[in-house]
PDB file of C-alpha atoms in Angstrom:
ATOM      1  CA  LYS N1438     103.461 100.935  96.541  1.00  0.00           C
ATOM      2  CA  GLY N1439     105.131 104.161  97.498  1.00  0.00           C
ATOM      3  CA  ILE N1440     103.692 106.832  99.763  1.00  0.00           C
ATOM      4  CA  TRP N1441     101.850 109.895  98.415  1.00  0.00           C
ATOM      5  CA  LEU N1442     101.383 112.579 101.087  1.00  0.00           C
ATOM      6  CA  GLN N1443      98.716 115.040  99.955  1.00  0.00           C
ATOM      7  CA  SER N1444      97.208 118.138 101.516  1.00  0.00           C
ATOM      8  CA  LYS N1445      95.481 121.177 100.052  1.00  0.00           C
ATOM      9  CA  ILE N1446      97.065 123.246 102.836  1.00  0.00           C
ATOM     10  CA  ARG N1447     100.564 124.503 102.064  1.00  0.00           C
ATOM     11  CA  GLY N1448     102.836 124.170 105.068  1.00  0.00           C
ATOM     12  CA  SER N1449     100.968 121.227 106.569  1.00  0.00           C
ATOM     13  CA  GLY N1450     104.217 119.290 107.082  1.00  0.00           C
ATOM     14  CA  LYS N1451     104.140 116.831 104.161  1.00  0.00           C
ATOM     15  CA  SER N1452     107.760 117.234 103.144  1.00  0.00           C
ATOM     16  CA  THR N1453     109.073 117.341 106.703  1.00  0.00           C
ATOM     17  CA  LEU N1454     107.139 114.250 107.697  1.00  0.00           C
ATOM     18  CA  LEU N1455     108.248 112.200 104.702  1.00  0.00           C
ATOM     19  CA  ARG N1456     111.864 113.337 105.022  1.00  0.00           C
ATOM     20  CA  CYS N1457     111.859 112.003 108.596  1.00  0.00           C
ATOM     21  CA  PHE N1458     111.785 108.533 107.040  1.00  0.00           C
ATOM     22  CA  GLN N1459     114.615 108.974 104.515  1.00  0.00           C
ATOM     23  CA  ILE N1460     116.801 106.565 106.453  1.00  0.00           C
ATOM     24  CA  ASN N1461     114.644 103.536 107.245  1.00  0.00           C
ATOM     25  CA  LYS N1462     115.028  99.776 107.528  1.00  0.00           C
ATOM     26  CA  ARG N1463     112.930  98.937 104.490  1.00  0.00           C
ATOM     27  CA  CYS N1464     114.389 101.357 101.956  1.00  0.00           C
ATOM     28  CA  CYS N1465     116.277 104.596 102.254  1.00  0.00           C
ATOM     29  CA  PHE N1466     115.483 107.308  99.741  1.00  0.00           C
ATOM     30  CA  ALA N1467     116.910 110.584  98.484  1.00  0.00           C
ATOM     31  CA  TYR N1468     115.096 113.898  98.085  1.00  0.00           C
ATOM     32  CA  GLN N1469     114.406 115.804  94.868  1.00  0.00           C
ATOM     33  CA  HIS N1470     112.106 118.788  94.327  1.00  0.00           C
ATOM     34  CA  THR N1471     110.159 118.629  91.047  1.00  0.00           C
ATOM     35  CA  THR N1472     110.941 122.276  90.282  1.00  0.00           C
ATOM     36  CA  GLU N1473     114.634 121.388  90.344  1.00  0.00           C
ATOM     37  CA  LEU N1474     113.936 118.517  87.942  1.00  0.00           C
ATOM     38  CA  GLY N1475     112.382 121.079  85.600  1.00  0.00           C
ATOM     39  CA  ASN N1476     115.518 123.224  85.862  1.00  0.00           C
ATOM     40  CA  LYS N1477     117.722 120.219  85.104  1.00  0.00           C
ATOM     41  CA  PHE N1478     115.598 119.353  82.040  1.00  0.00           C
ATOM     42  CA  GLN N1479     115.833 122.925  80.731  1.00  0.00           C
ATOM     43  CA  LYS N1480     119.621 122.809  81.023  1.00  0.00           C
ATOM     44  CA  SER N1481     120.416 119.234  79.916  1.00  0.00           C
ATOM     45  CA  GLY N1482     117.268 117.678  78.464  1.00  0.00           C
ATOM     46  CA  TYR N1483     116.230 114.150  79.381  1.00  0.00           C
ATOM     47  CA  ASP N1484     119.811 113.285  80.342  1.00  0.00           C
ATOM     48  CA  GLY N1485     119.509 115.813  83.152  1.00  0.00           C
ATOM     49  CA  ILE N1486     116.544 114.100  84.821  1.00  0.00           C
ATOM     50  CA  ASP N1487     116.635 110.404  83.930  1.00  0.00           C
ATOM     51  CA  TYR N1488     119.094 109.755  86.765  1.00  0.00           C
ATOM     52  CA  PHE N1489     116.357 110.747  89.227  1.00  0.00           C
ATOM     53  CA  LEU N1490     114.050 107.988  87.997  1.00  0.00           C
ATOM     54  CA  ASN N1491     116.276 105.038  88.818  1.00  0.00           C
ATOM     55  CA  LEU N1492     117.285 103.440  92.064  1.00  0.00           C
ATOM     56  CA  ILE N1493     120.476 104.917  93.496  1.00  0.00           C
ATOM     57  CA  PRO N1494     123.361 102.488  94.009  1.00  0.00           C
ATOM     58  CA  GLN N1495     124.963 102.956  97.419  1.00  0.00           C
ATOM     59  CA  SER N1496     127.508 101.252  99.616  1.00  0.00           C
ATOM     60  CA  ALA N1497     125.975  98.787 102.036  1.00  0.00           C
ATOM     61  CA  ARG N1498     126.784 100.333 105.417  1.00  0.00           C
ATOM     62  CA  GLN N1499     125.328 100.109 108.881  1.00  0.00           C
ATOM     63  CA  SER N1500     124.130 103.737 108.594  1.00  0.00           C
ATOM     64  CA  ASN N1501     121.786 102.776 105.734  1.00  0.00           C
ATOM     65  CA  PHE N1502     120.831  99.346 107.103  1.00  0.00           C
ATOM     66  CA  PHE N1503     123.176  97.634 104.597  1.00  0.00           C
ATOM     67  CA  GLN N1504     120.946  98.515 101.639  1.00  0.00           C
ATOM     68  CA  THR N1505     122.616  98.458  98.243  1.00  0.00           C
ATOM     69  CA  HIS N1506     120.086 100.825  96.603  1.00  0.00           C
ATOM     70  CA  ALA N1507     117.975 103.810  97.633  1.00  0.00           C
ATOM     71  CA  GLY N1508     114.786 105.194  96.127  1.00  0.00           C
ATOM     72  CA  TRP N1509     113.535 108.759  95.614  1.00  0.00           C
ATOM     73  CA  MET N1510     111.122 111.221  97.153  1.00  0.00           C
ATOM     74  CA  TYR N1511     109.655 113.758  94.717  1.00  0.00           C
ATOM     75  CA  ASP N1512     108.538 116.897  96.521  1.00  0.00           C
ATOM     76  CA  GLU N1513     105.601 118.995  95.241  1.00  0.00           C
ATOM     77  CA  LEU N1514     104.540 116.704  92.406  1.00  0.00           C
ATOM     78  CA  PHE N1515     102.176 118.572  90.064  1.00  0.00           C
ATOM     79  CA  GLY N1516     103.246 121.858  91.629  1.00  0.00           C
ATOM     80  CA  GLU N1517     105.865 122.861  89.073  1.00  0.00           C
ATOM     81  CA  ARG N1518     105.435 124.495  85.674  1.00  0.00           C
ATOM     82  CA  HIS N1519     105.902 123.250  82.124  1.00  0.00           C
ATOM     83  CA  VAL N1520     109.508 123.602  80.972  1.00  0.00           C
ATOM     84  CA  ASN N1521     111.245 123.591  77.612  1.00  0.00           C
ATOM     85  CA  HIS N1522     114.597 122.252  76.397  1.00  0.00           C
ATOM     86  CA  MET N1523     115.600 123.249  72.860  1.00  0.00           C
ATOM     87  CA  GLY N1524     111.988 123.255  71.670  1.00  0.00           C
ATOM     88  CA  THR N1525     110.955 120.114  73.554  1.00  0.00           C
ATOM     89  CA  PRO N1526     108.234 120.868  76.125  1.00  0.00           C
ATOM     90  CA  LEU N1527     107.928 118.793  79.294  1.00  0.00           C
ATOM     91  CA  TYR N1528     105.838 118.687  82.437  1.00  0.00           C
ATOM     92  CA  PRO N1529     108.195 116.945  84.907  1.00  0.00           C
ATOM     93  CA  SER N1530     105.444 115.383  87.056  1.00  0.00           C
ATOM     94  CA  GLU N1531     103.892 113.680  84.031  1.00  0.00           C
ATOM     95  CA  TYR N1532     107.301 112.427  82.943  1.00  0.00           C
ATOM     96  CA  ILE N1533     108.039 111.012  86.408  1.00  0.00           C
ATOM     97  CA  LEU N1534     104.742 109.122  86.589  1.00  0.00           C
ATOM     98  CA  ASN N1535     105.081 107.827  83.017  1.00  0.00           C
ATOM     99  CA  LYS N1536     108.626 106.590  83.475  1.00  0.00           C
ATOM    100  CA  LEU N1537     107.938 104.915  86.803  1.00  0.00           C
ATOM    101  CA  TYR N1538     104.665 103.348  85.661  1.00  0.00           C
ATOM    102  CA  ASP N1539     105.418 102.371  82.064  1.00  0.00           C
ATOM    103  CA  PHE N1540     108.913 101.154  82.766  1.00  0.00           C
ATOM    104  CA  SER N1541     108.324  99.653  86.191  1.00  0.00           C
ATOM    105  CA  ASP N1542     109.592  96.318  84.834  1.00  0.00           C
ATOM    106  CA  ASN N1543     113.034  97.941  84.885  1.00  0.00           C
ATOM    107  CA  GLN N1544     112.535  98.555  88.592  1.00  0.00           C
ATOM    108  CA  LYS N1545     111.614  94.867  89.112  1.00  0.00           C
ATOM    109  CA  GLY N1546     108.386  95.722  90.918  1.00  0.00           C
ATOM    110  CA  GLN N1547     110.097  98.139  93.279  1.00  0.00           C
ATOM    111  CA  LEU N1548     107.736 101.104  92.922  1.00  0.00           C
ATOM    112  CA  TRP N1549     107.394 101.103  96.708  1.00  0.00           C
ATOM    113  CA  LYS N1550     110.808 102.771  96.805  1.00  0.00           C
ATOM    114  CA  PHE N1551     109.422 105.962  95.224  1.00  0.00           C
ATOM    115  CA  HIS N1552     107.430 108.490  97.282  1.00  0.00           C
ATOM    116  CA  CYS N1553     106.027 111.979  96.768  1.00  0.00           C
ATOM    117  CA  THR N1554     104.277 114.945  98.296  1.00  0.00           C
ATOM    118  CA  SER N1555     101.702 117.138  96.578  1.00  0.00           C
ATOM    119  CA  ASN N1556      99.217 119.905  97.199  1.00  0.00           C
ATOM    120  CA  ALA N1557      97.252 118.720  94.158  1.00  0.00           C
ATOM    121  CA  SER N1558      94.210 116.509  94.714  1.00  0.00           C
ATOM    122  CA  GLY N1559      93.175 113.774  92.309  1.00  0.00           C
ATOM    123  CA  GLU N1560      90.690 116.182  90.737  1.00  0.00           C
ATOM    124  CA  ASP N1561      93.421 118.808  90.308  1.00  0.00           C
ATOM    125  CA  ILE N1562      95.730 116.293  88.649  1.00  0.00           C
ATOM    126  CA  GLU N1563      92.977 115.212  86.290  1.00  0.00           C
ATOM    127  CA  LYS N1564      92.391 118.862  85.308  1.00  0.00           C
ATOM    128  CA  ILE N1565      96.112 119.503  84.819  1.00  0.00           C
ATOM    129  CA  SER N1566      97.182 116.301  83.070  1.00  0.00           C
ATOM    130  CA  GLY N1567      94.146 114.172  82.335  1.00  0.00           C
ATOM    131  CA  GLU N1568      92.555 110.984  83.564  1.00  0.00           C
ATOM    132  CA  THR N1569      95.492 108.750  82.592  1.00  0.00           C
ATOM    133  CA  TYR N1570      97.804 110.224  85.210  1.00  0.00           C
ATOM    134  CA  ARG N1571      95.192 110.192  87.940  1.00  0.00           C
ATOM    135  CA  SER N1572      94.244 106.576  87.214  1.00  0.00           C
ATOM    136  CA  ARG N1573      97.867 105.405  87.577  1.00  0.00           C
ATOM    137  CA  MET N1574      98.338 106.855  91.031  1.00  0.00           C
ATOM    138  CA  PRO N1575      96.425 104.147  92.986  1.00  0.00           C
ATOM    139  CA  ASP N1576      98.632 101.472  91.379  1.00  0.00           C
ATOM    140  CA  MET N1577     101.780 103.321  92.344  1.00  0.00           C
ATOM    141  CA  PHE N1578     101.128 104.987  95.702  1.00  0.00           C
ATOM    142  CA  ASN N1579      99.320 104.665  99.011  1.00  0.00           C
ATOM    143  CA  LEU N1580      97.567 108.003  99.417  1.00  0.00           C
ATOM    144  CA  ILE N1581      97.766 109.622 102.844  1.00  0.00           C
ATOM    145  CA  LYS N1582      95.895 112.896 103.214  1.00  0.00           C
ATOM    146  CA  LEU N1583      97.176 115.298 105.850  1.00  0.00           C
ATOM    147  CA  GLU N1584      94.671 117.550 107.506  1.00  0.00           C
ATOM    148  CA  GLY N1585      95.414 120.512 109.670  1.00  0.00           C
ATOM    149  CA  PRO N1586      96.613 124.089 109.535  1.00  0.00           C
ATOM    150  CA  ASN N1587      99.590 125.693 107.904  1.00  0.00           C
ATOM    151  CA  ARG N1588     102.308 124.961 110.452  1.00  0.00           C
ATOM    152  CA  ARG N1589     104.592 127.687 109.067  1.00  0.00           C
ATOM    153  CA  VAL N1590     102.286 130.438 110.318  1.00  0.00           C
ATOM    154  CA  ILE N1591     103.082 131.706 113.776  1.00  0.00           C
TER     155      ILE N1591
END
């Protein structure tokens, strides 16, 4: 399973903490904000975002622990808005979860290479997208809840 960092408090350090582990011995991963995925869908449709749902081929080097593929980190899942491309509506977070879950056979059981952060709780996700999306999360991610204050406030 991947890691899901969740906190109701904005600025609690979810993204910073997860990005600290982008280069790691088990599996490196790249960063993508879900709002940017929405922008890419509006501009190019599904072709603009499907790349971000597959493992990333990379050269096996010492700097990435000789890994031939990297995964993805999706920042602020369920924090973006619905988008539209030529009359086709999409909610990027739903699309990400569907593609990773329904087509996980294509990933050969490598869902642990995909991670995310979110301010949305399970109840929030169920209100936004329904029970189906919430029920898939435990199969896909290890939930880690971060407590504490907004660390951006001085």
